[in-house]
Tab-separated table of C-alpha atoms in Angstrom:
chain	number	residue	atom	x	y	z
A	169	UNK	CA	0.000	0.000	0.000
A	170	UNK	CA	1.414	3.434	-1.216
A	171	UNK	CA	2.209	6.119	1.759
A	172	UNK	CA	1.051	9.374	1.047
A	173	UNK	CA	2.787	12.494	2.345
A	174	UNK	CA	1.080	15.357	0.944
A	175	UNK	CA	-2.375	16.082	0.980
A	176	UNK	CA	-5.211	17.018	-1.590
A	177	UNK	CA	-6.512	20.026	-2.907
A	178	UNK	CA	-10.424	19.903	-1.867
A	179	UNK	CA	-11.854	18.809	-5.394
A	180	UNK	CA	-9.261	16.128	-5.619
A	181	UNK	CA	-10.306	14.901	-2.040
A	182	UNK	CA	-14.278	14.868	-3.286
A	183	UNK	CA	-12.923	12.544	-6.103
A	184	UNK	CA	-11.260	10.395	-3.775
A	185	UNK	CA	-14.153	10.243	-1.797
A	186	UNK	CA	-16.321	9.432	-4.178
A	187	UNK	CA	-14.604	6.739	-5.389
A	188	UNK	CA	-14.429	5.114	-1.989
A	189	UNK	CA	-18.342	5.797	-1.830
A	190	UNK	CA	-19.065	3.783	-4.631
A	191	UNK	CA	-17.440	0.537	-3.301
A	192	UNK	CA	-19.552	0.866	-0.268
A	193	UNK	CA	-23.036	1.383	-2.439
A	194	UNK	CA	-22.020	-0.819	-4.928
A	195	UNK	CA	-21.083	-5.041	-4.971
A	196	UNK	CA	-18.824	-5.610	-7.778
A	197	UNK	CA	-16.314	-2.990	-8.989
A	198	UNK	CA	-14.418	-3.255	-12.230
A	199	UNK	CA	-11.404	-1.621	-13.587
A	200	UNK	CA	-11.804	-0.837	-17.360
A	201	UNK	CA	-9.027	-0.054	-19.797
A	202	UNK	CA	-11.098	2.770	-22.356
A	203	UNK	CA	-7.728	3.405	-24.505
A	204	UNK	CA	-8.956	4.392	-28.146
A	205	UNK	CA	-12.740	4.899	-27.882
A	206	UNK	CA	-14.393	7.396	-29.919
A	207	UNK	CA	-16.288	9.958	-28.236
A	208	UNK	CA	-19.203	8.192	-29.844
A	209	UNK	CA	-18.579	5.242	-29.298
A	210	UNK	CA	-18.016	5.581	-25.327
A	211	UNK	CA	-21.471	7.848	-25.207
A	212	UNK	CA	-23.573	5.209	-26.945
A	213	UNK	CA	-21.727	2.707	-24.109
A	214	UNK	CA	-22.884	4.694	-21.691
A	215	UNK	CA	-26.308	4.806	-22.630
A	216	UNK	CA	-26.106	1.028	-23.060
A	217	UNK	CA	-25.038	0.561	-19.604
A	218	UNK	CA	-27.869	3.178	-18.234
A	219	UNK	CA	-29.364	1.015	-15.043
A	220	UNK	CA	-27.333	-1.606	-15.217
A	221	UNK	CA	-23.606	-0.143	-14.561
A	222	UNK	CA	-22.416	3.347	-13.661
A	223	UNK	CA	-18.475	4.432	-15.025
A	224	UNK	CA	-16.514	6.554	-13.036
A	225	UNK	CA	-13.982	8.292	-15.198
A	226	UNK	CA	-11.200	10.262	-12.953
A	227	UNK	CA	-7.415	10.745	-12.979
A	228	UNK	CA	-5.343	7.552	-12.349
A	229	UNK	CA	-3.527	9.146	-9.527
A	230	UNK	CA	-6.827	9.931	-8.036
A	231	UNK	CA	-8.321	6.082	-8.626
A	232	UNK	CA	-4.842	4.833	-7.584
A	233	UNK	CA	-5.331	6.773	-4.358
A	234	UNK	CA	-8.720	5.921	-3.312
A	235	UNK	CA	-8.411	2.220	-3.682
A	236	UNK	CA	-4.864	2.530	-1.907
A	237	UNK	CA	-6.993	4.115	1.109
A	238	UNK	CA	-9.422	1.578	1.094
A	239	UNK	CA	-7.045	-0.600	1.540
A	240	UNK	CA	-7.503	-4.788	1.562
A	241	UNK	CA	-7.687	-6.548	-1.969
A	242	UNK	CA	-9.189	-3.361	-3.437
A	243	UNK	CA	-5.164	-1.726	-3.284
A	244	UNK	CA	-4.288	-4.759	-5.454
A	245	UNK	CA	-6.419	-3.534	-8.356
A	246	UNK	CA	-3.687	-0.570	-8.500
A	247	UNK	CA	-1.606	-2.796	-10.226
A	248	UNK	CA	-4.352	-3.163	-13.333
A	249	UNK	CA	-4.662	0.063	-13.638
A	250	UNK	CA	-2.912	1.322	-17.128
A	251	UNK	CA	-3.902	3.515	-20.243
A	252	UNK	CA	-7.268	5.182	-19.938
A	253	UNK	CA	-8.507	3.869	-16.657
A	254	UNK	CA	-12.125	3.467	-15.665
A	255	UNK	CA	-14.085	2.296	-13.287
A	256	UNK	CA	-17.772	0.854	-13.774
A	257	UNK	CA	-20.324	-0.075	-10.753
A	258	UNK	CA	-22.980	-2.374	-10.783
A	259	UNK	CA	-24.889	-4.530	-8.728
A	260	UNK	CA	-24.253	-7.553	-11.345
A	261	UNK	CA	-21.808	-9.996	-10.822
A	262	UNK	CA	-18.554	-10.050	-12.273
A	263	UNK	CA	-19.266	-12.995	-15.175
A	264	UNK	CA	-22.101	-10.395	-16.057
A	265	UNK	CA	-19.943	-7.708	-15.816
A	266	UNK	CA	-17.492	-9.068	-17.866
A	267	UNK	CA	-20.160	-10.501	-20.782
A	268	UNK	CA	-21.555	-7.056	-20.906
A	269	UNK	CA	-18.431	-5.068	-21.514
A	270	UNK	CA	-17.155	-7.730	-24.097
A	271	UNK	CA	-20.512	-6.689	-26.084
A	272	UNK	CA	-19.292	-3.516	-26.371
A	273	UNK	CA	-15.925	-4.202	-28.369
A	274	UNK	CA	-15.825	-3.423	-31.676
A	275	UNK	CA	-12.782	-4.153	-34.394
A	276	UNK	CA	-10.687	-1.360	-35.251
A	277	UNK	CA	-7.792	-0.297	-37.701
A	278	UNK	CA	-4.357	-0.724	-35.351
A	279	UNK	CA	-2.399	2.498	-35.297
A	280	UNK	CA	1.287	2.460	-35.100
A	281	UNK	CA	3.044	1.396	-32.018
A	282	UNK	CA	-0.173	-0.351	-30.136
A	283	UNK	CA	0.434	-4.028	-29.065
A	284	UNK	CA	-1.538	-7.000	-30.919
A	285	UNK	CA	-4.205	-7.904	-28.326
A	286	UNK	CA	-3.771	-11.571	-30.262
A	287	UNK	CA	-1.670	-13.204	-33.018
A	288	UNK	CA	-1.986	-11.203	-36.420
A	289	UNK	CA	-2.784	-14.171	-39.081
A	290	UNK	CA	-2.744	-13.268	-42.694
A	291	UNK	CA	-4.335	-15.610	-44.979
A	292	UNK	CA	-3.436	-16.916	-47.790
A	293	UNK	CA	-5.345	-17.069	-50.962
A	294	UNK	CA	-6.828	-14.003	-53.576
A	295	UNK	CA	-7.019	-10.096	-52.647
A	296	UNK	CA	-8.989	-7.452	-54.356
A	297	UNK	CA	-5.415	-5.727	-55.585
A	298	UNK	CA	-4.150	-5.572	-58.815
A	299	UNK	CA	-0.500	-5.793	-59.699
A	300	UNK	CA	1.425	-2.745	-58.377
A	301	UNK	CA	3.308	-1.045	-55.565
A	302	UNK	CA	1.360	-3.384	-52.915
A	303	UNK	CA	3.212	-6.414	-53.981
A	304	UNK	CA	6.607	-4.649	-52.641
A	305	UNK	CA	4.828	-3.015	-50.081
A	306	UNK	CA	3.275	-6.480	-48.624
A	307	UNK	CA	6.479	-8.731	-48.952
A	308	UNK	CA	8.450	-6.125	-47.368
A	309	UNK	CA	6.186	-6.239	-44.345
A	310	UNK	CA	7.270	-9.937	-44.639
A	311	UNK	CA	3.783	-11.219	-46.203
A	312	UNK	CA	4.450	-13.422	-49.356
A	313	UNK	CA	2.457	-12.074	-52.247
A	314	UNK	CA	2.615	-12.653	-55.646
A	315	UNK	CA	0.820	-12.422	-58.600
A	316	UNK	CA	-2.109	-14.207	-59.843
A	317	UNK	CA	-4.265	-14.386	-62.509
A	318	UNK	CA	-4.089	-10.143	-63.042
A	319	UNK	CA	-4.629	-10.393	-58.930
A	320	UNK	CA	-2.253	-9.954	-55.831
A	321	UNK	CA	-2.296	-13.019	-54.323
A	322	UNK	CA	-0.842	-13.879	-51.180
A	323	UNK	CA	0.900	-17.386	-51.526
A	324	UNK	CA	0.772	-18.787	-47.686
A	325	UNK	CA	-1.224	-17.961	-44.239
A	326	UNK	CA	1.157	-16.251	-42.319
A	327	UNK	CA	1.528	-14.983	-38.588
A	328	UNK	CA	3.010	-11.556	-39.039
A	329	UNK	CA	2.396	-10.049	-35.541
A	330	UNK	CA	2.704	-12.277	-32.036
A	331	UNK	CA	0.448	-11.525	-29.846
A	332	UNK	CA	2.247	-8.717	-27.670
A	333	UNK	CA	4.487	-7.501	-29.929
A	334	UNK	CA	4.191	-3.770	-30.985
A	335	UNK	CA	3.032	-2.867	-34.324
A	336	UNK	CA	5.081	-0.815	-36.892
A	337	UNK	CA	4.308	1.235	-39.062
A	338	UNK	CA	4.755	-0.578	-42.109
A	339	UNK	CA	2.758	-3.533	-40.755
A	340	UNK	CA	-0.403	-1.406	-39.756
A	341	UNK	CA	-0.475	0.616	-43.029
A	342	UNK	CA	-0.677	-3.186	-44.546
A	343	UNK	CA	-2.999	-4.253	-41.982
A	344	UNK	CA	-5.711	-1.498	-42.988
A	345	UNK	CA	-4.986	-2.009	-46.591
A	346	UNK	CA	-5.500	-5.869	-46.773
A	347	UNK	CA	-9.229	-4.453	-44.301
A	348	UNK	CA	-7.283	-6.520	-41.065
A	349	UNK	CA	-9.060	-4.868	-37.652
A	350	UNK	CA	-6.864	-6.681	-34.965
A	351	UNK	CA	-7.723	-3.997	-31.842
A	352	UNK	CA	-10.259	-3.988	-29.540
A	353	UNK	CA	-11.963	-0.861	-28.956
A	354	UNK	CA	-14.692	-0.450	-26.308
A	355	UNK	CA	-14.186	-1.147	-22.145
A	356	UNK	CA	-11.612	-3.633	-21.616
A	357	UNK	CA	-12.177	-5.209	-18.210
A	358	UNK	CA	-8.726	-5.691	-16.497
A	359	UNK	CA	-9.945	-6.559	-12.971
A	360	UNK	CA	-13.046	-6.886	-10.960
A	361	UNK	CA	-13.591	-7.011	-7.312
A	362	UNK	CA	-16.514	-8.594	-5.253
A	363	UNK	CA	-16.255	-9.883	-1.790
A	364	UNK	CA	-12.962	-9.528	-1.005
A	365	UNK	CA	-11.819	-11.019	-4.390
A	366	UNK	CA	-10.397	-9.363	-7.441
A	367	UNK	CA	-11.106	-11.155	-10.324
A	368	UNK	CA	-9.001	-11.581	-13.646
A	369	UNK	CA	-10.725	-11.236	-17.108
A	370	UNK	CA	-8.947	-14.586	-17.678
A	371	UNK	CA	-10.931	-16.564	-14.850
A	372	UNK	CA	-14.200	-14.432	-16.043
A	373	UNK	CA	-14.132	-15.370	-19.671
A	374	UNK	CA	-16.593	-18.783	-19.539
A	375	UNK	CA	-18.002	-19.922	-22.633
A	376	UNK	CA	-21.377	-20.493	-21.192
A	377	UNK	CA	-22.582	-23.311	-23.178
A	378	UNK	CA	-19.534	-25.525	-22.229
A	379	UNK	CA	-20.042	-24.764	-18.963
A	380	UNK	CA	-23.408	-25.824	-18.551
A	381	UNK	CA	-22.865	-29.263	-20.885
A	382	UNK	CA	-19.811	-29.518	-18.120
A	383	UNK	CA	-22.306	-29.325	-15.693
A	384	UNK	CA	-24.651	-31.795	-16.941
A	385	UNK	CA	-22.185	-33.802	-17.405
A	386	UNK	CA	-20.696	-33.801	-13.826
A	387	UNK	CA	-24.715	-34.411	-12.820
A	388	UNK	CA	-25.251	-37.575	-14.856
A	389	UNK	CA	-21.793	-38.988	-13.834
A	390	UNK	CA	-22.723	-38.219	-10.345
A	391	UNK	CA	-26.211	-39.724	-10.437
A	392	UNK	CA	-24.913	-42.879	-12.027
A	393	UNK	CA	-22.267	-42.982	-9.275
A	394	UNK	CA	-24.636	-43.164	-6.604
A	395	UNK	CA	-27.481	-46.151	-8.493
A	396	UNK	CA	-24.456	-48.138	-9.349
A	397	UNK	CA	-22.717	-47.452	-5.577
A	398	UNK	CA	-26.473	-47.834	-4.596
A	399	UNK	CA	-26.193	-45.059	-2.320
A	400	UNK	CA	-29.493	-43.326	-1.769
A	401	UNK	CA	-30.155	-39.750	-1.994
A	402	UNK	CA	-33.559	-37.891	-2.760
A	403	UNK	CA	-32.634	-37.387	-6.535
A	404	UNK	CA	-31.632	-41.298	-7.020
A	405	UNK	CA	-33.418	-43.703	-4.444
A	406	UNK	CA	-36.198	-44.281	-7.249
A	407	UNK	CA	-33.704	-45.657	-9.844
A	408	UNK	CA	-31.938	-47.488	-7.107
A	409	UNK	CA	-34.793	-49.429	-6.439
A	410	UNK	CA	-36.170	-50.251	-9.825
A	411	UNK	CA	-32.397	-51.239	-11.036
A	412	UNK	CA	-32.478	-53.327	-7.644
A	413	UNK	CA	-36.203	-55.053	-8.540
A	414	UNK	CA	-34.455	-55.722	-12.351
A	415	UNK	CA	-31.644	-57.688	-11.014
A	416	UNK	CA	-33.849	-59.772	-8.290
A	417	UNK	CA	-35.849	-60.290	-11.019
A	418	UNK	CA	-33.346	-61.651	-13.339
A	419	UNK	CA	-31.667	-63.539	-10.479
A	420	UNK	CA	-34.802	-65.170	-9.692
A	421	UNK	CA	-35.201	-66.345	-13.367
A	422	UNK	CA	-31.815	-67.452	-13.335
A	423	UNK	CA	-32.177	-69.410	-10.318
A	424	UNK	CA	-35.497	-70.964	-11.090
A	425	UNK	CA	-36.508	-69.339	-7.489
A	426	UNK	CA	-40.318	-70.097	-7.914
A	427	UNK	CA	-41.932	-66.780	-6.971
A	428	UNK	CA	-45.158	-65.855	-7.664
A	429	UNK	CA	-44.158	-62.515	-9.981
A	430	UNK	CA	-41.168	-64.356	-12.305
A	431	UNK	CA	-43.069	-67.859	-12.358
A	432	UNK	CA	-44.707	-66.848	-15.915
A	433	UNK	CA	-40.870	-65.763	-16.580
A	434	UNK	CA	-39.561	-68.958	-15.254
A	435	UNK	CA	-41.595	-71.455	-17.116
A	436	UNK	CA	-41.337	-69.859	-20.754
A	437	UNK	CA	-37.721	-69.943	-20.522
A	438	UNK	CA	-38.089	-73.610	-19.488
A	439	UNK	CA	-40.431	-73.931	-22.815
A	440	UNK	CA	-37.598	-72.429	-24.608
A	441	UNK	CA	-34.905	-74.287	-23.482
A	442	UNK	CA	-36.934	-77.306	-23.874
A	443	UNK	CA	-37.460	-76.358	-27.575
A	444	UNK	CA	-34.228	-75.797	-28.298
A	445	UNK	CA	-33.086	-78.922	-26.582
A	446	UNK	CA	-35.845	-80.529	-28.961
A	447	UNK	CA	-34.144	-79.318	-31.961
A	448	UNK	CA	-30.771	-80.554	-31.147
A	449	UNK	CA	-32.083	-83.661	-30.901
A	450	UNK	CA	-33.888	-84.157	-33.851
């Protein structure tokens, strides 16, 4: 936790304040990462959001500050914070949070010197070029083009940007040119916090409908489990019992136990046998 010296000017100190109110009024806190959102773009978020989630835009010294004074987990969200910091309130929890603000991302151009947010695959096959300067200009951003029927062509798929790495220049004039939108724009979630626990988008981003067949999976392994284990619980004691009636049953048969319920059961599979045994011998 950072040690502050100095103190703050009085609308610094309502920022602060605010901030800190927020985490009391509110459950789950996120820390967004707005870096390159149009003005447009971030109002028609906004208005998205209305009800659901409030964002709280302020200095990163400031946001840095109040969650260092709250203290706890909440300090260890200083280390998310970087860019154009955020932070967005709401009463939903964080795999909400973090579905919602992945609906607002939308593909953009990537400007020179911003980091690929993912590999950077060019395909190969056909473009919409014809032979000219964008040959030269595409193999000496390392792509392999050539030409093609009166078409650029480029000959194999090609990674041309790791995620992580920084993009040049050359590569992102390229990039736009071949109609390649590798950024995310819109409110990156870095962390969340609820309960005492800050969250990482990593441990947030579920795919829901593997979850659930994971789920349904670990149910119907679990009920089998227990009717083969025969232990009873409310859910299984039903199939327990038939499955436990179907194998008396079939011992019984087996056994030739005469019991009033298998003795239809027991005789015509001594007609059978007997007709079988009549065939061998004739």
């Amino acid at each position: 936790m950072a040690l502050y010296t100095h103190h703050l000017p009085a609308w610094k100190r309502t920022e602060v304040e605010e901030i800190k109110r927020h985490f009391e009024e509110y459950p789950v806190v996120g820390l967004v990462d707005m870096y390159g959102i149009p003005a447009t773009q971030l109002q028609q978020i906004r208005e998205n959001l209305r009800g659901v989630a409030y964002i709280k835009m302020a200095r990163k010294t400031l946001t840095r500050r109040a969650l260092d004074e709250i203290g706890g987990e909440v300090a260890g969200m200083s280390a998310h914070i970087s860019g154009q910091s955020a932070l967005i309130f709401t009463s939903e929890n964080p795999f909400k949070l973090y579905k919602l603000l992945e609906q607002t991302k939308t593909k953009m151009a990537a400007k020179p010197g911003e980091t690929a947010p993912e590999d950077i695959i060019v395909a190969k096959g056909p473009t919409s070029f014809k032979p000219g300067p964008i040959v030269g200009e595409l193999q000496q951003a390392g792509i392999p083009a050539m030409i093609e029927a009166g078409k650029v062509k480029i000959k194999d798929t090609k990674t041309v940007v790791k995620r992580g790495e920084v993009i040049n220049a050359k590569m992102a004039d390229v990039l736009a040119k071949l109609s390649i939108k590798p950024m995310d724009v819109g409110l990156i979630l870095k962390a969340a916090y609820q309960n005492g626990t800050v969250f990482a988008p990593e441990t947030l981003a579920i795919d829901e409908t593997v979850f659930l067949g994971q789920i349904t999976l670990a149910a119907q392994q679990a009920f089998n489990l227990s009717v083969n284990a025969a232990y009873p619980t409310a859910q299984t004691t039903g199939a327990i019992l038939a499955k436990a009636v179907r194998e008396a049953r079939s011992l019984g048969i087996e056994a030739g136990v005469y019991e009033k319920d298998i003795i239809d059961a027991i005789i015509g599979k001594a007609y059978r046998s007997s007709l079988a045994l009549k065939e061998l011998v004739e």
